[in-house]
């Protein structure tokens, strides 16, 4: 177990290095002189040179890259070129909103997706199945920003039930969470259905039915626990989607989260902020997927690490 | 073939829709009654009429014409991205699967790394480096998309290279290049077509999302994503401006998904629907 976790951790290192290198290059290639951006265009050349030396920007690129990685590990991402605030502070302020939305959305997706998948499998090829599969097609095909704008149009503008956009009170959470949960719900439902259909064909289910176990217990106690196990892996993927979905959803609903800050920074060419948000998202994505994989091997005794079953 | 298609009415409908859309995109200058950037300050935010079948937007531009040119923008990005993706992905997948060895593990290592990272985030990062614009979106999507193509092709090549007809070709003394080109590549076509179709849905989505965020198509170029973003400001008074591009976009993504599923069922018995 420990060896498995360790090897997975080691596998994550090159990915993180690649991402950190890409983000570093971005700052390096960025047009404009960051020091003049900080000090102002018409500043004393000597002062510029001094700050350049102080920030280490006169060093060769590999030294700068090493420093960049080391600072990032310590949580120091420099200061924003736009408002000169420490980027670490900006991340700390914006992270809770993104995390709240992601956690609520994943919870909603599980609560909707698993029952929908089970119902579809149990009533295979009948009305409930067709209805939930139609829902899955919509969930996968309608882009999240389209869903978001249409919901605002219908629920907020036409019906006036919820605020159009904003942050700070529970009613602001409803629409963003709904939009974020749509696609993960669909993929969880589809996966649960496939997995459940497979399990329902196995011998032990036939045995249970033969010995007279009531059908609802066969489904809930015998089939469901085994069918749900692989769904854990989908949840990991869904989380990656939630992180990137936050770019759109936070922009549309004006949620002051990491995704919103990140898009804002891209449009302002505020490179330290772009670097920090990208690294944060990459790190979270890798960590969550690691946790999901480890959890899966713990939950399913058939999965053994080290050797192939 | 036809009998099989009838088993998949949705895929067939999707194929018809996408063919029509392609014709519309190709003939956009002929079909659209106005240019996409032609403004008419005397006809702002008009309701549908004979002169403007779907009305006009806040700058007096014909909405129908913009939708038509929007199809052209979407399909241009899809075709460009897929061409590049197929070129890189198929070449590397072929080489990795056929020759195995060090190149194989290197390429697979690299694609593993790319998979450990959400595509759209990488695309956004690349656009951030290169700057907003449709051209950079195309580069970003191609760069993030090829690893999955390489993967799919490689696993198929691994299976094909062990087959008798390849062995026979090798036994007759054909060179590697000829075996790859004449014997393995044709067998890969169904796989590639399915992968391209399914992937195109993601490309349409990603392009429109990036344009919606202001990172893709720049005004006055009409991407459906951009049109939706513009229409948000006028949502209260003119909701239809929002609804048209939203419908076009959703239908197109849905059609690509249906067609991809259908083609997979047709060509790959292992994936047949239950």
XYZ file of C-alpha atoms in Angstrom:
583
model
C 0.000 0.000 0.000
C 2.622 2.489 1.067
C 4.689 1.534 -1.971
C 1.729 2.103 -4.253
C 1.036 5.535 -2.822
C 4.703 6.416 -3.057
C 4.968 5.340 -6.691
C 1.865 7.318 -7.562
C 3.331 10.346 -5.831
C 6.531 9.960 -7.839
C 4.517 9.695 -11.058
C 2.875 13.015 -10.271
C 6.221 14.825 -10.076
C 7.005 15.008 -13.832
C 3.480 16.252 -14.556
C 3.807 18.997 -11.992
C 7.247 19.881 -13.346
C 5.894 20.119 -16.903
C 3.076 22.398 -15.770
C 5.380 24.512 -13.656
C 7.770 24.823 -16.618
C 4.942 25.894 -18.936
C 3.720 28.471 -16.451
C 7.280 29.690 -15.903
C 7.885 30.073 -19.652
C 4.683 32.072 -19.859
C 6.042 34.644 -17.438
C 9.425 34.547 -19.153
C 8.071 35.103 -22.658
C 5.501 37.639 -21.592
C 5.746 40.885 -23.530
C 6.642 43.902 -21.435
C 9.094 44.302 -18.601
C 7.589 43.162 -15.285
C 9.795 45.571 -13.361
C 8.628 48.559 -15.341
C 5.090 47.283 -14.789
C 5.728 47.341 -11.048
C 7.693 50.589 -10.850
C 5.910 52.455 -13.633
C 7.035 53.168 -17.191
C 9.174 56.236 -16.537
C 11.328 55.053 -13.697
C 15.005 55.608 -13.041
C 17.144 53.016 -14.948
C 19.298 52.540 -11.874
C 16.278 51.731 -9.713
C 15.092 49.294 -12.381
C 18.467 47.576 -12.401
C 18.471 47.387 -8.615
C 15.029 45.820 -8.446
C 15.967 43.480 -11.266
C 18.959 42.257 -9.264
C 16.905 42.095 -6.086
C 14.221 39.924 -7.733
C 16.888 37.796 -9.395
C 15.649 38.629 -12.892
C 19.212 39.244 -14.085
C 20.061 35.558 -13.543
C 20.068 32.932 -16.343
C 16.710 31.290 -16.973
C 17.436 27.946 -15.300
C 18.381 29.689 -12.059
C 15.177 31.713 -12.295
C 13.174 28.566 -12.943
C 14.686 26.850 -9.908
C 13.802 29.832 -7.768
C 10.296 29.940 -9.250
C 9.665 26.292 -8.338
C 11.159 26.677 -4.872
C 9.066 29.786 -4.153
C 5.941 28.081 -5.452
C 6.559 25.146 -3.102
C 6.738 27.659 -0.266
C 3.499 29.256 -1.472
C 5.154 32.463 -2.636
C 3.945 33.427 -6.122
C 5.161 37.013 -6.212
C 2.906 40.042 -6.507
C 0.103 40.826 -8.913
C 1.144 43.114 -11.769
C -2.332 44.611 -11.755
C -2.888 45.674 -8.147
C 0.516 44.851 -6.612
C -0.983 42.566 -3.984
C 0.739 39.321 -2.967
C -0.657 36.580 -5.204
C -0.792 34.197 -2.236
C -3.350 36.496 -0.569
C -5.469 36.591 -3.713
C -5.496 32.785 -3.825
C -6.440 32.528 -0.160
C -9.366 34.885 -0.622
C -10.720 33.265 -3.737
C -10.212 29.594 -2.932
C -13.095 29.116 -0.434
C -15.730 30.129 -3.013
C -14.375 27.698 -5.607
C -14.088 24.893 -3.054
C -17.635 25.468 -1.760
C -19.079 25.277 -5.262
C -17.035 22.205 -6.173
C -17.925 20.251 -3.024
C -21.642 21.056 -3.269
C -21.707 20.266 -6.978
C -19.982 16.912 -6.577
C -22.362 16.027 -3.715
C -25.366 16.928 -5.871
C -23.953 14.984 -8.828
C -23.588 11.850 -6.668
C -27.045 12.223 -5.139
C -28.638 12.649 -8.587
C -26.372 10.490 -10.731
C -26.277 7.223 -8.791
C -30.056 6.825 -8.296
C -30.668 7.834 -11.926
C -28.197 5.186 -13.106
C -29.698 2.501 -10.844
C -33.233 3.293 -11.970
C -32.132 3.175 -15.611
C -30.476 -0.228 -15.145
C -33.359 -1.754 -13.204
C -35.938 -0.627 -15.775
C -33.544 -1.363 -18.641
C -34.858 -0.238 -22.067
C -38.107 0.987 -20.565
C -39.418 4.479 -19.907
C -37.308 5.306 -16.796
C -34.181 4.176 -18.649
C -35.012 6.260 -21.712
C -35.798 9.310 -19.591
C -32.565 9.190 -17.647
C -30.541 8.523 -20.803
C -32.199 11.538 -22.456
C -31.116 13.520 -19.409
C -27.590 12.176 -19.816
C -27.450 13.284 -23.465
C -28.608 16.771 -22.498
C -26.176 16.934 -19.589
C -23.268 16.024 -21.841
C -24.245 18.028 -24.927
C -25.474 21.348 -23.571
C -22.384 23.492 -22.864
C -22.219 24.720 -19.274
C -22.198 28.388 -20.233
C -25.308 27.842 -22.358
C -27.037 26.082 -19.472
C -25.936 28.857 -17.120
C -27.228 31.686 -19.300
C -30.490 29.888 -20.084
C -31.085 29.232 -16.363
C -30.413 32.879 -15.541
C -32.812 33.900 -18.285
C -35.561 31.570 -17.078
C -35.195 31.395 -13.291
C -33.724 34.800 -12.466
C -34.912 37.158 -15.193
C -38.304 35.702 -16.130
C -39.465 34.120 -12.885
C -37.431 36.304 -10.547
C -36.899 33.449 -8.083
C -33.139 33.739 -7.660
C -30.529 36.479 -8.013
C -28.899 36.826 -11.451
C -25.340 36.740 -10.128
C -23.297 37.474 -7.053
C -21.959 35.890 -3.932
C -22.429 35.947 -0.163
C -25.781 34.341 0.636
C -27.132 30.798 0.166
C -29.478 31.790 -2.678
C -26.457 32.729 -4.768
C -25.260 29.124 -4.616
C -28.250 27.438 -6.251
C -27.710 28.161 -9.942
C -23.897 27.822 -10.023
C -24.094 24.482 -8.223
C -26.836 23.246 -10.573
C -24.814 24.189 -13.639
C -21.587 22.689 -12.312
C -23.338 19.464 -11.325
C -25.066 18.894 -14.674
C -22.275 17.213 -16.565
C -20.828 15.163 -13.664
C -24.381 13.951 -12.839
C -24.744 12.762 -16.416
C -21.444 10.894 -16.501
C -22.030 9.351 -13.059
C -25.521 8.234 -14.130
C -24.242 6.691 -17.348
C -21.415 4.902 -15.593
C -23.623 3.625 -12.762
C -26.094 2.272 -15.315
C -23.437 0.329 -17.234
C -21.868 -0.989 -14.055
C -25.239 -1.966 -12.571
C -26.323 -3.764 -15.762
C -23.130 -5.785 -15.596
C -23.530 -6.702 -11.932
C -27.204 -7.649 -12.351
C -26.176 -10.371 -14.799
C -23.850 -12.118 -12.411
C -24.466 -15.501 -10.873
C -24.687 -14.389 -7.267
C -27.594 -12.121 -8.164
C -29.397 -15.034 -9.768
C -28.690 -17.084 -6.630
C -30.101 -14.345 -4.425
C -33.257 -14.151 -6.523
C -33.557 -17.943 -6.578
C -33.476 -18.216 -2.825
C -36.325 -15.741 -2.669
C -34.698 -12.461 -1.636
C -37.169 -9.654 -2.399
C -36.219 -7.764 -5.587
C -35.654 -4.405 -3.889
C -33.188 -6.021 -1.480
C -31.429 -7.795 -4.344
C -30.896 -4.440 -5.981
C -30.066 -2.345 -2.948
C -28.109 -4.798 -0.800
C -26.642 -7.291 -3.238
C -26.072 -5.423 -6.469
C -25.661 -1.750 -5.597
C -22.574 -1.931 -3.336
C -20.592 -3.762 -6.020
C -21.924 -1.649 -8.853
C -21.089 1.610 -7.119
C -17.415 0.851 -6.501
C -16.074 1.767 -9.940
C -18.124 4.968 -9.868
C -15.518 6.320 -7.450
C -13.119 6.710 -10.370
C -15.644 8.787 -12.315
C -15.928 11.104 -9.348
C -12.196 11.808 -9.672
C -12.592 12.778 -13.321
C -15.660 14.815 -12.485
C -13.622 16.789 -10.024
C -11.196 17.790 -12.759
C -14.142 18.952 -14.777
C -15.441 20.968 -11.816
C -12.156 22.828 -11.500
C -12.195 23.871 -15.126
C -15.957 24.369 -15.094
C -15.362 26.952 -12.414
C -13.748 29.233 -15.025
C -17.050 29.473 -16.851
C -19.477 29.285 -13.960
C -17.643 31.793 -11.796
C -17.381 34.198 -14.712
C -21.065 33.919 -15.597
C -22.324 34.185 -12.012
C -19.680 36.695 -10.885
C -18.438 34.401 -8.125
C -15.162 35.748 -6.683
C -13.377 32.396 -6.932
C -10.096 31.150 -8.362
C -11.557 30.532 -11.842
C -12.905 34.077 -12.061
C -9.609 35.572 -10.879
C -7.775 33.446 -13.367
C -9.809 34.559 -16.402
C -9.583 38.147 -15.184
C -5.808 37.768 -14.923
C -5.528 36.310 -18.432
C -7.457 39.231 -19.916
C -5.242 41.667 -17.967
C -2.053 39.727 -18.731
C -1.366 39.549 -15.009
C 1.149 36.719 -15.275
C 1.976 35.947 -11.629
C -1.729 35.427 -10.922
C -2.171 33.201 -14.004
C 0.852 31.151 -12.950
C -0.410 30.716 -9.409
C -3.993 29.778 -10.309
C -2.832 27.296 -12.949
C -0.406 25.628 -10.563
C -3.067 25.480 -7.870
C -5.594 23.847 -10.209
C -3.003 21.379 -11.502
C -1.941 20.465 -7.988
C -5.530 19.968 -6.794
C -6.414 17.867 -9.809
C -3.441 15.574 -9.327
C -4.016 15.246 -5.571
C -7.715 14.454 -5.951
C -7.055 11.815 -8.570
C -4.357 10.284 -6.397
C -6.746 10.137 -3.431
C -9.474 8.621 -5.602
C -7.148 5.912 -6.936
C -5.876 5.040 -3.481
C -9.425 4.990 -2.133
C -10.475 2.683 -4.930
C -7.737 0.171 -4.217
C -8.736 0.254 -0.554
C -12.420 -0.255 -1.268
C -12.141 -2.997 -3.859
C -10.269 -6.050 -2.591
C -9.966 -7.333 -6.154
C -7.640 -4.500 -7.109
C -4.140 -5.392 -6.034
C -1.228 -3.127 -6.530
C 2.227 -4.094 -7.641
C 1.128 -7.118 -9.633
C -1.592 -7.360 -12.210
C -4.589 -9.431 -11.164
C -24.799 -0.624 -44.732
C -28.170 1.102 -45.082
C -29.890 -1.533 -42.941
C -27.326 -0.912 -40.240
C -27.821 2.829 -40.421
C -31.537 2.325 -39.900
C -30.731 0.743 -36.565
C -29.379 4.124 -35.505
C -31.946 6.744 -36.483
C -30.347 9.337 -34.209
C -26.917 8.873 -35.775
C -28.497 9.147 -39.226
C -30.343 12.344 -38.279
C -27.091 13.676 -36.849
C -25.257 12.870 -40.071
C -27.899 14.700 -42.138
C -27.796 17.718 -39.809
C -23.998 17.883 -39.826
C -23.861 17.544 -43.625
C -26.317 20.423 -43.969
C -24.306 22.466 -41.502
C -21.132 21.800 -43.490
C -22.809 22.950 -46.707
C -24.057 26.071 -44.935
C -20.570 26.769 -43.611
C -18.938 26.273 -47.011
C -21.490 28.413 -48.836
C -21.820 31.015 -46.069
C -21.161 34.029 -48.344
C -23.908 32.834 -50.712
C -26.444 31.750 -48.082
C -26.100 34.661 -45.697
C -28.069 37.679 -46.952
C -25.590 40.083 -45.304
C -21.967 40.081 -44.270
C -21.411 39.090 -40.627
C -20.003 42.522 -39.786
C -22.413 44.629 -41.858
C -23.950 47.128 -39.447
C -27.148 49.014 -40.088
C -27.703 51.798 -37.578
C -31.245 52.329 -38.846
C -32.247 48.751 -38.001
C -31.052 47.973 -34.479
C -32.571 45.093 -32.475
C -35.274 44.474 -35.066
C -37.753 41.631 -34.647
C -37.788 38.950 -37.373
C -38.934 40.311 -40.734
C -38.619 39.520 -44.420
C -35.416 41.534 -44.665
C -33.969 40.008 -41.482
C -35.363 36.460 -40.979
C -34.170 36.265 -37.342
C -34.004 40.000 -36.655
C -30.924 42.114 -35.934
C -28.590 42.558 -32.954
C -27.570 45.623 -30.955
C -25.367 46.895 -33.784
C -27.977 46.297 -36.454
C -26.239 43.173 -37.763
C -28.351 40.417 -39.311
C -28.628 37.573 -36.754
C -29.277 34.889 -39.353
C -26.144 35.849 -41.292
C -24.081 35.813 -38.113
C -25.332 32.343 -37.211
C -24.383 31.119 -40.699
C -20.884 32.588 -40.418
C -20.707 31.222 -36.861
C -21.089 27.725 -38.319
C -18.158 28.530 -40.572
C -16.033 29.629 -37.607
C -16.868 26.486 -35.612
C -16.223 24.107 -38.475
C -13.017 25.872 -39.503
C -11.612 25.405 -36.016
C -12.751 21.767 -35.910
C -11.201 20.950 -39.296
C -7.915 22.687 -38.550
C -7.574 21.170 -35.092
C -8.473 17.674 -36.254
C -6.070 17.822 -39.199
C -3.190 18.713 -36.928
C -4.266 16.246 -34.257
C -4.553 13.411 -36.760
C -1.206 14.296 -38.288
C 0.637 14.282 -34.934
C -1.448 11.680 -33.119
C -1.635 9.103 -35.896
C 2.047 9.420 -36.789
C 3.242 9.025 -33.209
C 0.652 6.351 -32.410
C 1.700 4.358 -35.492
C 5.394 4.592 -34.721
C 4.927 3.798 -31.023
C 2.650 0.830 -31.642
C 4.599 -0.609 -34.561
C 8.187 -0.232 -33.439
C 7.563 -0.464 -29.673
C 10.740 -0.032 -27.638
C 12.164 3.165 -26.288
C 10.149 5.569 -28.448
C 6.998 3.819 -27.418
C 7.613 4.197 -23.711
C 8.727 7.790 -24.187
C 5.591 8.721 -26.123
C 3.333 6.872 -23.701
C 5.033 8.526 -20.725
C 4.368 11.877 -22.306
C 0.707 11.158 -23.050
C 0.287 9.861 -19.476
C 1.550 13.199 -18.299
C -0.853 15.074 -20.536
C -3.717 12.910 -19.326
C -2.966 13.746 -15.730
C -4.092 17.253 -16.509
C -7.486 18.626 -17.598
C -7.323 19.557 -21.310
C -9.233 22.784 -21.136
C -6.985 24.110 -18.358
C -3.942 23.445 -20.518
C -5.682 25.079 -23.491
C -6.462 28.150 -21.382
C -2.839 28.258 -20.256
C -1.577 28.103 -23.840
C -4.000 30.845 -24.891
C -2.746 32.866 -21.938
C 0.820 32.471 -23.214
C 0.025 33.209 -26.866
C -2.688 35.789 -26.231
C -6.423 35.682 -27.011
C -7.544 34.990 -30.569
C -9.104 32.280 -32.711
C -5.803 31.253 -34.232
C -4.239 30.661 -30.825
C -7.303 28.698 -29.719
C -6.726 26.416 -32.675
C -3.078 25.893 -31.698
C -3.962 25.314 -28.043
C -6.678 22.758 -28.812
C -4.501 20.843 -31.270
C -1.613 20.711 -28.799
C -3.823 19.394 -25.999
C -5.841 17.018 -28.178
C -3.306 14.815 -29.955
C -2.295 12.541 -27.044
C -5.685 10.830 -26.894
C -5.490 10.250 -30.667
C -1.987 8.780 -30.310
C -3.260 6.478 -27.550
C -6.213 5.132 -29.485
C -4.145 4.601 -32.639
C -1.318 2.910 -30.747
C -3.541 0.334 -29.061
C -5.143 -0.480 -32.407
C -1.725 -0.820 -34.078
C -0.604 -3.167 -31.311
C -3.449 -5.479 -32.250
C -3.011 -5.122 -36.024
C 0.727 -5.765 -36.159
C 0.237 -9.295 -34.828
C -2.333 -10.216 -37.485
C -1.512 -12.723 -40.236
C -1.805 -10.302 -43.129
C 0.851 -8.068 -41.607
C 3.066 -11.039 -40.974
C 2.507 -12.147 -44.559
C 3.482 -8.712 -45.811
C 6.611 -8.839 -43.709
C 7.398 -12.329 -44.987
C 7.250 -11.140 -48.592
C 9.986 -8.706 -47.703
C 8.089 -5.418 -47.710
C 9.749 -2.512 -45.927
C 8.357 -1.014 -42.733
C 7.154 2.117 -44.481
C 5.139 0.155 -47.003
C 3.636 -2.143 -44.374
C 2.593 0.828 -42.265
C 1.163 2.781 -45.172
C -0.517 0.031 -47.221
C -1.451 -2.577 -44.655
C -1.861 -1.054 -41.210
C -3.095 2.470 -41.905
C -6.206 1.343 -43.851
C -7.197 -0.858 -40.915
C -6.983 2.148 -38.636
C -9.435 4.283 -40.580
C -12.622 3.348 -38.666
C -10.848 3.935 -35.357
C -9.575 7.309 -36.525
C -12.947 8.419 -37.897
C -14.744 7.526 -34.659
C -12.075 9.241 -32.572
C -12.228 12.374 -34.751
C -16.030 12.535 -34.538
C -16.180 12.158 -30.770
C -13.296 14.571 -30.335
C -14.924 17.173 -32.597
C -17.759 17.544 -30.102
C -15.172 18.505 -27.493
C -13.475 20.929 -29.907
C -16.745 22.721 -30.720
C -17.454 22.968 -26.990
C -13.975 24.198 -26.116
C -13.824 26.776 -28.921
C -17.204 28.226 -27.995
C -16.340 28.233 -24.288
C -13.043 30.055 -24.903
C -14.759 32.527 -27.231
C -17.470 33.014 -24.620
C -14.776 33.897 -22.083
C -13.334 36.427 -24.520
C -10.215 34.333 -25.204
C -11.238 33.048 -28.647
C -12.842 34.705 -31.645
C -12.453 38.479 -31.414
C -15.126 40.900 -32.620
C -16.583 41.273 -35.138
C -16.009 37.578 -35.994
C -19.186 35.682 -35.013
C -18.424 32.564 -32.979
C -21.575 31.119 -31.408
C -19.875 31.313 -27.999
C -19.092 34.972 -28.578
C -22.674 35.662 -29.728
C -24.011 34.120 -26.520
C -21.700 36.308 -24.467
C -22.763 39.444 -26.356
C -26.435 38.539 -25.982
C -26.153 38.211 -22.198
C -26.202 41.997 -21.813
C -29.548 42.181 -23.627
C -31.077 39.117 -22.002
C -33.936 40.998 -20.344
C -35.228 42.786 -23.410
C -34.146 40.485 -26.261
C -33.838 36.897 -25.031
C -34.050 35.411 -28.535
C -30.587 36.790 -29.368
C -29.328 34.373 -26.725
C -31.519 31.445 -27.639
C -30.537 31.107 -31.351
C -26.784 30.583 -30.922
C -27.424 28.480 -27.787
C -29.627 26.115 -29.800
C -27.212 25.897 -32.738
C -24.327 25.118 -30.426
C -26.186 22.503 -28.371
C -27.600 20.783 -31.466
C -24.189 20.620 -33.095
C -22.485 19.131 -30.033
C -25.355 16.672 -29.599
C -25.220 15.655 -33.266
C -21.472 14.990 -33.077
C -22.013 12.850 -29.959
C -24.836 10.871 -31.597
C -22.835 10.336 -34.782
C -19.774 9.241 -32.806
C -21.795 6.716 -30.782
C -23.512 5.441 -33.917
C -20.281 4.987 -35.869
C -18.708 3.184 -32.945
C -21.636 0.757 -32.809
C -21.441 0.201 -36.564
C -17.737 -0.487 -36.746
C -16.817 -1.860 -33.383
C -18.900 -4.862 -32.331
C -17.344 -4.844 -28.875
C -18.969 -1.509 -28.190
C -22.398 -2.533 -29.406
C -25.247 -1.083 -27.397
C -27.052 -3.418 -25.081
